[in-house]
Amino acid sequence: MSRFGLGLRSKVILLSCFLFVLPWLGYEYVWEMEKYLREGQEKTLVGTTRALATALHERPALFENASEFTDKVEKGRDLYAYNINNAIRLDGELGDWQPYESLMWQYHGAYLQTPDDKHALEDLSFKHMVGKYGQHLYAVFAVKDDVLRLRPKNALSVDRNDHLKIAIKTPDGELKNYIIATRKEGWVNAFALPGLTPYTDIQGYFKPTIDGYNIELRMPLGMLGNKLGFAISDWDDTQQQHHLMATSNVEDANALGTVLLPSPEIKRIIKGMRHSGSRIWVVDKHHRVLAQSGTIQHADGVWASSLRETETQGLWQRFEERFLHPLYYQILTKPPSEFLDILHDVAALQGNHIASALRGEPASNWRITPDNKAVILSAAYPIWGNDQVLGAVIAEETTNGVRTLRNKALEKLFNVIIVVMLIGTISLFFFASRISSRIRRLRDSAEQAIDEQGRVRSQLSISNDSDEIGDLSRSFANIVNRLGGYTHYLENMSSRLSHELRTPVTVVRSSLENLQLIATEPQQQKYLTRAQEGVARLNKLITTMSEATRLEQSISTAARENYNLTQVVQGCMQGYAIAYPNALFDVKIEDTAMSVNGSADFFAQLLDKLINNALEFAQQGTAICVSLTEHQGQAVLAISNLGPRLPQEIGDHIFDSMVSVRGQDKQQQPHLGLGLYIARLIVDFHRGKIRAQNLEADEGVCITVSLPIG
């Protein structure tokens, strides 16, 4: 950071960090919010179960029928009457039972009243369930029997053939037995035992199948008490040996299995809770379901309900839903409307939270559905009566409501991030554009201030900005100003020296001439001659410097005119052939008129300097190659010679003032390195370009001059 304020790099870093931290903080905040919402949902659900349990406290009559049994309920022995959605058509086809096939219990050899190690499923087995619809109890039996023996015609006995036995404990506590035995497929009724009196309240349908037979039954709920049992009797012959497979011991009232019917009173109490956004269960102390209300697919809590009520469809919402949501939900997940529910129509509920509630302690539990699509929260609260736990209330909700809230919050966060990033990007774009524009202006000013030869042509403007670019601009301006002063000093040094040295040299030269007139001794003449030679060389240097100064002044005031460059070059080359009879020239000039704008005299001086320079450096016996061609609207003059090559680092500085690459063997004559400098001044006057380069194939140098034609 500079002393002029906060640095540009620091500004960019701070702004970038801000743009990065903002979405991260928002994202973390939303996840924290979801965690607290889940905790709130858990406490709310426990409160819901507590409120519902309070309505069921101290009402033991609702649980007497369910709670007076043994402490252990055995699946298959103790029956549960599922709620059936529609009345069953008694036709033996079992099509109406298809939705409940997973609820049927399989009875096999373990349910034989007389154990038989050789028993197989094909010998005798059956699937069975009971269900409740309206005021009737329905029962189904899908029996596998390898030998079907129906009741013979005119037979007085009904129990020496395949038949179904029913044992019922009535509401009065009396045990009654019934038997169903038929002669053929069709409608059947029960016979009451022991007198075999027809009992038409129990009716059904018998249908043989490929591997056995089906029986569908219907009986009034009013005849049922709290115990019920069924037994399938399999007779393969008329002998006494037969197999009896039963849900429970239908001969012993104490061993008879229980039957649980969902409580309509409890269901009426919890029915109103289906609008609470929860699925409600009420179980007895044996975990058996007494009542159930609501579906878990719609049990997404009160949050989702409030969201649905406040949803609007404005212009922005439609734009967001159409364009932004497909992008957002590449990351987010929508709560599923359909998922696998393993507790649909179950007869009993299990779980640590339910066991805890039945011990008198409220509890809750989180679980994931088997398809991993939804998370379900369950809360259980005990129901008390006479200081004993009669059962428990279980409420279940999915986290779809919380996830929907989270998604809504993240959607708003993403919207804010997009807006902030858009504003930040635009701001950074304009900020970077302003910086780059200022840097480009500074670069252009610096390039325009100094030409290709390093001369300062203009001054940089001083910036008042307090940042690094302003500081750099002021530094550049200061450097260019100092460089301009120094360059101006160097450019005027030759004219000043020539002016200041001319008078002393004249005095010295006249004094030497006078001394030579009066000197008589040979030794004196010798030293006077050397002194005059030195003064002559010094005078030549002064003349050369004056020549460059005069040329600069002449160029500044010279008038331009169009002239034929071809004629000027041809005339000059003819003069050089006469002036340098020992030199070899290879001249190639196109025989076309090339009109250029400038001064023919100045260009002749240019040729003098270039030819003289080429002759000085050319190897003995080699030719000076001179060519003049036209190329893309330019007159191109090339003068090359074989000789020493230019240093690689010299570049275009060979045309600067007082620059020379002559070795010691070329220094017998005074030289200030102004020849090529004068050549460059003349080329600039003609608005052309001059460059020097080493020959690729041979040792030597080629100087090329390009002038615009027209």
XYZ file of C-alpha atoms in Angstrom:
710
model
C 0.000 0.000 0.000
C 1.351 3.365 -1.026
C 1.297 6.623 0.852
C -1.356 7.949 -1.499
C -4.183 5.822 -0.068
C -5.582 2.316 -0.248
C -3.808 0.436 -3.035
C -5.643 -0.766 -6.117
C -4.605 -4.353 -5.481
C -5.829 -4.118 -1.894
C -9.152 -2.751 -3.109
C -9.622 -5.609 -5.554
C -8.624 -8.208 -2.945
C -10.986 -6.752 -0.345
C -13.868 -6.595 -2.786
C -13.206 -10.139 -4.009
C -13.078 -11.428 -0.431
C -16.356 -9.680 0.308
C -18.053 -11.252 -2.712
C -16.704 -14.669 -1.690
C -17.637 -14.446 1.984
C -21.181 -13.223 1.360
C -22.583 -16.420 -0.245
C -20.656 -18.608 2.182
C -22.124 -16.800 5.193
C -25.596 -16.948 3.672
C -25.271 -20.649 2.933
C -24.061 -21.420 6.449
C -26.880 -19.336 7.906
C -29.501 -21.260 5.911
C -28.116 -24.604 7.089
C -28.135 -23.390 10.682
C -31.698 -22.225 10.164
C -32.668 -25.675 8.880
C -31.109 -27.295 11.937
C -33.123 -25.057 14.266
C -36.263 -25.620 12.205
C -35.825 -29.368 12.586
C -35.443 -28.961 16.331
C -38.540 -26.785 16.347
C -40.436 -29.353 14.265
C -39.436 -32.057 16.727
C -40.659 -30.064 19.724
C -43.853 -29.087 17.905
C -44.579 -32.707 17.009
C -44.010 -33.832 20.587
C -46.429 -31.077 21.626
C -48.983 -32.369 19.117
C -48.806 -35.896 20.541
C -49.039 -34.502 24.066
C -52.165 -32.522 23.237
C -53.804 -35.542 21.609
C -52.760 -37.858 24.437
C -54.332 -35.411 26.898
C -57.680 -35.893 25.124
C -57.326 -39.681 25.630
C -56.077 -39.682 29.238
C -58.213 -41.404 31.861
C -60.519 -43.002 29.320
C -59.783 -46.704 29.900
C -63.020 -47.795 28.237
C -61.467 -46.965 24.893
C -58.615 -49.395 25.571
C -60.302 -52.195 27.534
C -60.962 -54.309 24.477
C -57.350 -53.872 23.394
C -55.536 -54.089 26.718
C -57.018 -56.962 28.646
C -55.056 -59.620 26.822
C -51.769 -61.209 27.713
C -48.645 -59.154 27.905
C -47.372 -60.634 24.625
C -49.067 -60.403 21.230
C -48.068 -63.090 18.731
C -48.246 -62.388 15.012
C -50.457 -64.930 13.233
C -52.124 -66.029 16.465
C -53.497 -62.652 17.470
C -55.407 -61.220 14.528
C -55.732 -57.608 13.419
C -58.683 -56.438 11.384
C -57.346 -54.024 8.795
C -59.523 -51.258 7.487
C -60.653 -52.173 3.977
C -61.370 -49.418 1.518
C -64.249 -51.145 -0.278
C -66.703 -53.942 0.359
C -65.363 -57.329 -0.706
C -67.252 -59.132 -3.471
C -67.612 -62.741 -2.305
C -66.746 -64.703 -5.437
C -63.651 -66.685 -4.464
C -61.486 -64.845 -7.043
C -59.486 -62.878 -4.422
C -59.162 -59.923 -6.816
C -60.491 -57.496 -4.208
C -57.787 -58.667 -1.805
C -54.947 -57.869 -4.215
C -54.089 -54.444 -2.633
C -53.714 -56.196 0.731
C -51.721 -59.214 -0.425
C -48.626 -58.043 1.468
C -50.684 -58.026 4.690
C -51.682 -61.678 4.450
C -50.008 -64.041 6.896
C -48.582 -67.339 5.678
C -49.547 -70.380 7.782
C -47.377 -73.469 7.362
C -46.292 -76.610 9.252
C -45.496 -74.695 12.441
C -49.218 -73.997 12.857
C -50.244 -77.668 12.768
C -52.048 -78.615 15.942
C -50.332 -82.014 15.751
C -46.676 -81.618 14.718
C -45.606 -83.593 11.632
C -41.956 -83.625 10.503
C -42.899 -84.969 7.082
C -45.328 -82.164 6.367
C -44.793 -80.066 3.197
C -46.382 -76.824 2.045
C -48.094 -78.662 -0.801
C -49.801 -80.963 1.718
C -51.478 -78.104 3.551
C -50.791 -74.373 3.973
C -52.770 -71.187 3.585
C -52.640 -67.399 3.498
C -55.090 -65.501 5.637
C -56.144 -62.073 6.821
C -59.187 -60.350 8.252
C -60.432 -56.875 7.452
C -63.118 -54.474 8.541
C -65.484 -52.577 6.299
C -68.647 -50.958 7.585
C -70.289 -53.224 10.152
C -68.814 -56.456 8.829
C -65.656 -58.435 9.317
C -64.255 -60.049 6.176
C -61.879 -63.011 6.116
C -59.979 -64.689 3.285
C -58.249 -68.082 3.066
C -56.055 -69.053 0.109
C -55.494 -72.753 0.855
C -52.988 -75.093 -0.736
C -54.124 -78.727 -0.465
C -52.767 -81.566 -2.574
C -55.963 -83.591 -2.118
C -59.295 -81.758 -1.978
C -62.041 -83.773 -0.261
C -65.466 -82.095 -0.286
C -68.482 -83.065 1.798
C -70.218 -86.093 0.218
C -73.833 -85.799 -0.821
C -76.387 -87.050 1.685
C -73.629 -87.312 4.315
C -74.847 -86.663 7.811
C -71.398 -85.701 9.067
C -69.792 -82.377 8.111
C -66.433 -82.779 9.866
C -64.992 -85.875 8.076
C -63.969 -83.858 5.000
C -62.037 -80.693 4.305
C -63.675 -77.867 6.212
C -63.106 -74.544 8.006
C -63.691 -74.219 11.741
C -64.357 -70.833 13.400
C -64.105 -70.071 17.137
C -65.509 -66.776 18.454
C -65.680 -65.342 21.957
C -68.798 -63.183 22.025
C -69.086 -59.795 23.749
C -70.846 -61.686 26.581
C -67.761 -63.843 27.095
C -69.303 -67.032 25.614
C -67.208 -69.240 23.292
C -69.024 -70.328 20.121
C -67.817 -72.619 17.339
C -68.884 -72.719 13.699
C -67.973 -74.930 10.797
C -68.063 -74.415 7.038
C -68.189 -77.537 4.883
C -69.489 -77.570 1.335
C -70.332 -80.130 -1.319
C -69.369 -77.976 -4.345
C -68.160 -74.584 -5.516
C -70.457 -71.702 -4.654
C -72.143 -69.832 -1.878
C -71.667 -71.228 1.632
C -73.063 -70.652 5.121
C -71.824 -71.730 8.516
C -73.156 -74.422 10.824
C -73.232 -73.655 14.516
C -71.753 -76.327 16.765
C -72.586 -78.639 18.402
C -76.019 -79.028 16.833
C -75.031 -78.203 13.208
C -77.688 -75.536 13.077
C -77.354 -73.376 9.931
C -76.092 -69.922 10.811
C -76.756 -67.521 7.950
C -75.075 -64.476 9.507
C -71.746 -66.042 8.541
C -71.736 -66.376 4.795
C -69.166 -66.650 2.040
C -67.983 -68.316 -1.123
C -65.977 -71.475 -1.803
C -63.937 -71.865 -4.990
C -61.576 -74.739 -5.860
C -58.224 -73.869 -7.454
C -55.454 -75.771 -9.224
C -53.499 -76.360 -6.017
C -56.282 -76.095 -3.427
C -59.215 -73.775 -2.814
C -60.205 -70.229 -1.740
C -62.731 -69.221 0.887
C -64.097 -65.692 1.397
C -66.260 -64.962 4.474
C -68.302 -62.114 5.902
C -69.725 -61.867 9.450
C -71.297 -59.055 11.510
C -69.009 -57.153 13.858
C -71.671 -57.313 16.551
C -71.131 -61.040 17.097
C -67.423 -60.584 17.823
C -65.888 -60.154 21.192
C -62.177 -59.931 21.834
C -61.082 -63.407 20.710
C -61.215 -65.126 17.364
C -59.609 -68.170 15.763
C -59.735 -70.128 12.499
C -58.666 -73.695 11.682
C -58.389 -75.524 8.358
C -59.088 -79.264 8.631
C -57.547 -81.399 5.894
C -58.995 -84.904 5.290
C -57.355 -86.965 2.600
C -59.468 -90.074 3.410
C -62.282 -91.098 5.670
C -59.989 -92.440 8.381
C -59.434 -90.699 11.664
C -56.017 -89.369 10.631
C -56.235 -85.774 9.405
C -54.299 -82.486 9.687
C -55.540 -79.414 11.501
C -53.767 -76.112 10.821
C -55.059 -73.205 12.901
C -54.379 -69.615 13.772
C -54.785 -70.651 17.418
C -56.277 -73.506 19.450
C -59.948 -73.237 18.571
C -60.861 -75.933 21.145
C -59.618 -74.000 24.202
C -61.113 -70.637 25.055
C -58.046 -69.644 27.069
C -55.674 -70.494 24.187
C -57.762 -68.762 21.571
C -56.061 -65.861 19.781
C -57.168 -62.268 20.132
C -58.677 -60.056 17.493
C -58.219 -56.321 17.442
C -60.648 -54.057 15.634
C -59.638 -50.432 15.002
C -61.492 -48.253 17.487
C -64.067 -45.977 15.785
C -64.301 -43.821 18.932
C -60.568 -43.145 18.977
C -60.588 -42.550 15.222
C -63.307 -39.912 15.620
C -61.169 -38.165 18.244
C -58.039 -38.062 16.079
C -59.864 -37.451 12.800
C -59.591 -33.697 13.157
C -55.828 -33.954 13.463
C -55.486 -34.835 9.781
C -55.523 -31.090 9.082
C -52.503 -30.543 11.339
C -50.026 -31.683 8.697
C -49.211 -34.905 10.586
C -50.038 -38.586 10.381
C -51.455 -39.792 13.709
C -51.394 -43.287 15.152
C -52.866 -44.564 18.404
C -51.506 -47.901 19.653
C -52.295 -50.044 22.645
C -49.748 -51.306 25.104
C -49.001 -54.224 22.753
C -47.946 -51.823 19.943
C -51.124 -52.687 17.996
C -52.768 -49.918 15.998
C -56.145 -48.839 17.346
C -56.668 -45.880 15.015
C -54.866 -44.003 12.292
C -55.486 -40.679 10.590
C -53.788 -38.913 7.688
C -51.203 -40.026 5.154
C -47.470 -39.548 5.421
C -47.260 -38.167 1.856
C -49.220 -35.115 3.016
C -47.705 -34.979 6.496
C -45.158 -32.226 5.830
C -45.851 -30.031 8.852
C -47.342 -26.592 9.313
C -44.505 -24.831 7.447
C -45.460 -26.241 4.063
C -49.099 -25.250 4.620
C -48.111 -21.671 5.388
C -45.892 -21.593 2.303
C -48.718 -22.774 0.065
C -50.997 -20.117 1.475
C -48.534 -17.287 0.824
C -47.358 -18.368 -2.627
C -47.943 -15.771 -5.360
C -47.335 -15.871 -9.091
C -46.060 -12.455 -10.116
C -43.867 -11.583 -13.064
C -40.661 -12.153 -11.096
C -41.932 -15.477 -9.721
C -42.703 -16.706 -13.228
C -39.264 -15.606 -14.454
C -37.614 -17.261 -11.456
C -39.537 -20.492 -11.915
C -38.832 -20.683 -15.641
C -35.189 -19.656 -15.816
C -33.591 -19.656 -12.348
C -35.117 -22.720 -10.688
C -33.757 -25.177 -13.300
C -30.320 -23.786 -12.479
C -30.821 -23.754 -8.703
C -32.148 -27.297 -8.566
C -29.009 -28.652 -10.132
C -27.715 -28.181 -6.576
C -30.884 -28.281 -4.471
C -33.274 -31.236 -4.202
C -37.026 -30.901 -4.292
C -38.909 -32.748 -1.528
C -40.443 -35.853 -3.144
C -44.199 -36.140 -3.300
C -43.991 -39.928 -3.639
C -41.763 -42.196 -1.593
C -41.874 -45.682 -0.107
C -43.916 -45.922 3.105
C -43.229 -49.150 4.980
C -45.830 -48.341 7.673
C -48.796 -48.183 5.345
C -51.702 -50.186 6.844
C -49.560 -51.983 9.423
C -51.131 -53.798 12.320
C -48.456 -52.906 14.867
C -45.834 -50.199 15.237
C -42.333 -50.796 16.513
C -39.537 -48.446 17.448
C -37.466 -47.288 20.371
C -39.511 -44.101 20.708
C -42.756 -46.113 20.892
C -41.276 -48.509 23.429
C -40.124 -45.509 25.465
C -43.606 -43.938 25.315
C -45.209 -47.205 26.458
C -42.847 -47.070 29.441
C -44.234 -43.624 30.235
C -41.497 -41.432 28.703
C -42.144 -39.232 25.630
C -39.606 -39.722 22.865
C -38.946 -38.941 19.226
C -37.108 -40.628 16.393
C -35.726 -39.760 12.935
C -35.669 -42.298 10.143
C -35.015 -42.384 6.408
C -37.428 -44.086 4.052
C -36.117 -47.284 2.392
C -35.807 -45.502 -0.967
C -33.747 -42.705 0.676
C -36.103 -40.060 -0.707
C -37.543 -38.651 2.516
C -36.718 -38.198 6.188
C -39.557 -38.945 8.626
C -39.798 -37.598 12.164
C -41.835 -39.643 14.652
C -42.863 -38.515 18.142
C -44.610 -40.714 20.709
C -46.395 -39.707 23.915
C -47.924 -42.077 26.519
C -51.650 -42.302 27.245
C -52.331 -42.701 30.939
C -55.294 -44.263 32.770
C -55.506 -45.286 36.426
C -51.782 -44.553 36.768
C -50.991 -47.075 34.046
C -49.932 -46.635 30.441
C -52.880 -47.646 28.277
C -51.202 -46.905 24.966
C -49.408 -44.188 23.065
C -50.044 -41.493 20.501
C -47.567 -41.400 17.605
C -47.373 -38.467 15.232
C -45.275 -38.548 12.092
C -44.164 -35.855 9.699
C -41.706 -35.650 6.865
C -39.097 -32.932 6.700
C -40.521 -31.813 3.358
C -41.883 -28.647 4.932
C -38.516 -27.770 6.445
C -36.738 -28.660 3.226
C -39.183 -26.507 1.297
C -38.455 -23.622 3.652
C -34.743 -24.249 3.242
C -35.084 -24.289 -0.531
C -37.075 -21.053 -0.447
C -34.403 -19.449 1.713
C -31.633 -20.714 -0.573
C -33.556 -19.507 -3.616
C -33.727 -16.016 -2.109
C -30.063 -16.299 -1.131
C -29.128 -17.319 -4.668
C -31.179 -14.421 -6.018
C -29.318 -12.026 -3.736
C -25.989 -13.611 -4.676
C -26.786 -13.251 -8.376
C -27.733 -9.599 -7.907
C -24.679 -8.897 -5.746
C -22.379 -10.768 -8.122
C -23.924 -8.977 -11.079
C -23.497 -5.593 -9.424
C -20.027 -6.582 -8.244
C -19.076 -7.838 -11.696
C -20.338 -4.683 -13.355
C -18.569 -2.573 -10.726
C -15.352 -4.538 -11.134
C -15.722 -4.324 -14.911
C -16.020 -0.545 -14.828
C -13.331 -0.360 -12.144
C -10.981 -2.536 -14.215
C -11.940 -0.655 -17.387
C -11.113 2.650 -15.717
C -7.781 1.278 -14.473
C -6.893 -0.238 -17.847
C -7.996 2.945 -19.628
C -5.758 5.046 -17.401
C -2.869 2.625 -17.907
C -3.408 2.705 -21.697
C -3.481 6.512 -21.672
C -0.279 6.538 -19.652
C 1.301 4.048 -22.059
C 0.199 6.041 -25.123
C 1.467 9.287 -23.595
C 4.825 7.689 -22.789
C 5.133 6.250 -26.309
C 4.184 9.551 -27.904
C 6.572 11.506 -25.692
C 9.643 9.622 -26.980
C 10.192 8.731 -30.630
C 11.903 5.638 -32.017
C 15.334 7.305 -31.764
C 14.843 8.150 -28.107
C 14.209 11.877 -28.583
C 11.669 13.518 -26.268
C 8.962 15.076 -28.417
C 6.452 16.158 -25.727
C 5.930 16.259 -21.988
C 3.628 13.974 -19.981
C 0.712 15.579 -18.184
C 0.829 15.317 -14.387
C -2.053 13.365 -12.779
C -3.643 14.466 -9.506
C -4.993 10.978 -8.615
C -3.813 9.659 -5.254
C -3.445 5.968 -6.197
C -0.530 3.998 -7.634
C -1.366 4.877 -11.239
C -1.359 8.569 -10.379
C 1.930 8.091 -8.565
C 3.335 6.214 -11.570
C 2.097 8.937 -13.916
C 3.874 11.630 -11.913
C 7.037 9.528 -11.798
C 6.930 9.024 -15.567
C 6.329 12.757 -16.124
C 9.270 13.604 -13.912
C 11.502 11.072 -15.701
C 10.447 12.314 -19.153
C 11.042 15.932 -18.112
C 14.537 15.126 -16.887
C 15.237 12.980 -19.936
C 13.981 15.769 -22.193
C 16.312 18.274 -20.591
C 19.254 15.941 -20.919
C 18.397 15.093 -24.543
C 18.043 18.768 -25.391
C 21.440 19.357 -23.842
C 23.004 16.581 -25.946
C 21.322 17.736 -29.140
C 22.605 21.315 -28.690
C 26.023 20.312 -27.452
C 27.533 20.021 -30.972
C 26.341 23.495 -32.041
C 27.548 25.015 -28.770
C 30.895 23.298 -28.991
C 31.360 24.316 -32.617
C 30.465 27.892 -31.753
C 32.633 28.064 -28.633
C 35.638 26.254 -30.109
C 35.761 28.034 -33.453
C 37.268 31.296 -32.073
C 40.028 29.629 -29.964
C 40.891 27.360 -32.867
C 41.135 30.359 -35.185
C 43.419 32.130 -32.721
C 45.617 29.056 -32.366
C 45.773 28.524 -36.104
C 46.760 32.189 -36.834
C 49.336 32.061 -34.067
C 50.853 28.914 -35.515
C 50.981 30.500 -38.958
C 52.827 33.519 -37.528
C 55.243 31.297 -35.654
C 55.930 29.331 -38.801
C 56.977 32.563 -40.567
C 59.576 33.404 -37.935
C 60.763 29.902 -37.113
C 64.115 29.054 -38.715
C 65.136 25.798 -37.148
C 64.012 22.464 -38.702
C 63.017 21.106 -35.303
C 60.711 24.058 -34.747
C 59.153 23.573 -38.176
C 58.494 19.944 -37.364
C 56.513 20.699 -34.219
C 54.671 23.586 -35.865
C 53.622 21.289 -38.711
C 52.218 18.728 -36.224
C 50.392 21.466 -34.348
C 48.839 22.732 -37.581
C 47.730 19.208 -38.502
C 46.022 18.856 -35.087
C 44.338 22.227 -35.509
C 43.177 21.159 -38.981
C 41.623 17.993 -37.589
C 39.950 19.956 -34.815
C 38.648 22.436 -37.359
C 37.217 19.544 -39.426
C 35.364 18.241 -36.366
C 33.960 21.694 -35.711
C 32.897 21.941 -39.356
C 31.140 18.540 -39.151
C 29.273 19.586 -36.021
C 28.318 22.845 -37.681
C 27.125 20.936 -40.716
C 24.681 18.862 -38.639
C 23.462 21.984 -36.856
C 23.014 23.866 -40.108
C 21.187 20.905 -41.644
C 18.740 20.766 -38.717
C 18.117 24.487 -39.057
C 17.790 24.196 -42.851
C 15.342 21.318 -42.580
C 13.140 23.293 -40.184
C 12.779 26.092 -42.754
C 13.184 24.191 -46.054
C 10.415 24.216 -48.651
C 9.131 20.915 -50.050
C 8.837 20.075 -53.712
C 8.202 16.989 -55.829
C 11.229 15.642 -57.685
C 12.184 12.570 -59.671
C 14.100 10.352 -57.290
C 15.294 8.103 -60.110
C 17.117 10.969 -61.840
C 18.691 12.162 -58.582
C 20.042 8.704 -57.750
C 21.290 8.093 -61.313
C 23.065 11.494 -61.401
C 24.671 11.008 -58.010
C 25.902 7.513 -58.877
C 27.522 8.823 -62.094
C 29.320 11.458 -59.982
C 30.496 8.823 -57.445
C 31.968 6.720 -60.269
C 34.111 9.744 -61.258
C 34.899 10.845 -57.698
C 35.921 7.347 -56.584
C 37.656 5.808 -59.640
C 39.095 2.951 -57.577
C 35.730 1.935 -56.105
C 33.434 -0.711 -57.588
C 29.711 0.015 -57.800
C 26.927 -2.488 -58.665
C 23.989 -0.238 -59.548
C 20.458 -1.497 -60.250
C 17.916 1.289 -60.766
C 14.432 0.721 -62.166
C 13.852 2.738 -65.324
C 10.656 4.339 -64.003
C 10.023 7.788 -62.678
C 9.550 7.865 -58.898
C 8.179 11.152 -57.654
C 8.795 11.928 -53.991
C 8.068 15.011 -51.932
C 11.017 16.660 -50.217
C 14.329 18.233 -51.267
C 16.622 16.856 -53.977
C 19.631 18.616 -52.429
C 18.997 17.027 -49.041
C 18.624 13.609 -50.667
C 21.925 14.100 -52.477
C 23.534 14.765 -49.078
C 21.869 11.574 -47.834
C 23.478 9.590 -50.676
C 26.836 11.218 -49.956
C 26.731 10.068 -46.332
C 25.565 6.532 -47.148
C 28.043 5.980 -50.018
C 30.896 7.443 -47.960
C 29.936 5.206 -45.028
C 29.772 2.119 -47.292
C 33.182 2.893 -48.855
C 34.811 3.288 -45.452
C 33.609 -0.124 -44.241
C 33.779 -2.113 -47.510
C 36.396 -4.824 -47.899
C 39.158 -4.162 -50.409
C 38.143 -5.198 -53.913
C 34.427 -5.674 -53.163
C 31.634 -3.748 -54.817
C 29.129 -1.381 -53.288
C 25.644 -2.595 -54.271
C 23.101 0.160 -54.909
C 19.486 -0.596 -55.921
C 16.371 1.546 -56.324
C 13.015 -0.223 -56.682
C 9.337 0.496 -56.216
C 7.402 -1.699 -53.759
C 3.797 -1.158 -52.568
C 3.839 2.588 -53.201
C 7.282 3.052 -51.664
C 10.596 3.943 -53.302
C 13.122 1.581 -51.750
C 16.815 2.488 -51.874
C 19.222 -0.226 -50.672
C 22.972 0.293 -50.275
C 25.015 -2.692 -49.097
C 28.671 -3.555 -48.738
C 30.720 -6.519 -47.617
C 32.558 -5.828 -44.403
C 32.234 -5.934 -40.629
C 28.758 -6.647 -39.262
C 26.807 -4.375 -36.943
C 26.665 -5.322 -33.250
C 23.395 -7.034 -32.361
C 22.684 -4.599 -29.523
C 23.102 -1.437 -31.589
C 19.694 -1.614 -33.267
C 18.302 1.683 -34.540
C 20.654 3.624 -32.253
C 23.163 3.538 -35.133
C 21.278 6.578 -36.465
C 21.537 8.543 -33.194
C 23.753 11.578 -32.820
C 27.460 10.947 -32.083
C 27.165 7.139 -32.316
C 29.913 5.242 -34.152
C 30.927 1.602 -34.497
C 34.305 2.223 -36.149
C 37.249 0.262 -34.871
C 40.669 1.714 -34.090
C 41.839 1.101 -37.661
C 39.151 3.497 -38.931
C 39.995 6.347 -36.558
C 42.876 7.987 -38.477
C 40.420 10.610 -39.639
C 38.388 12.633 -37.141
C 34.793 11.292 -36.835
C 31.931 12.131 -34.474
C 29.334 9.599 -35.691
C 27.116 12.276 -37.256
C 26.919 10.871 -40.798
C 24.065 8.432 -40.251
C 22.440 10.876 -37.861
C 22.297 13.421 -40.721
C 20.939 10.669 -42.991
C 18.135 9.984 -40.523
C 17.258 13.703 -40.338
C 16.908 13.822 -44.118
C 14.786 10.641 -44.218
C 12.517 12.056 -41.501
C 12.155 15.212 -43.574
C 10.958 13.026 -46.485
C 8.519 11.208 -44.111
C 10.296 7.955 -44.798
C 12.049 5.235 -42.841
C 15.669 4.132 -42.657
C 17.039 0.964 -41.160
C 20.321 -0.929 -41.032
C 20.659 -4.686 -40.920
C 23.321 -7.312 -41.342
C 23.334 -9.367 -44.520
C 22.113 -12.888 -43.895
C 24.415 -14.812 -46.239
C 27.637 -12.762 -46.105
C 29.566 -10.567 -43.769
C 28.288 -7.113 -44.441
C 25.651 -4.471 -43.836
C 22.686 -3.211 -45.851
C 21.066 0.184 -45.232
C 17.549 0.532 -46.617
C 15.659 3.808 -47.161
C 11.911 3.756 -47.864
C 10.208 6.942 -49.126
C 6.519 7.369 -49.998
C 5.842 7.960 -53.710
C 3.313 10.543 -54.752
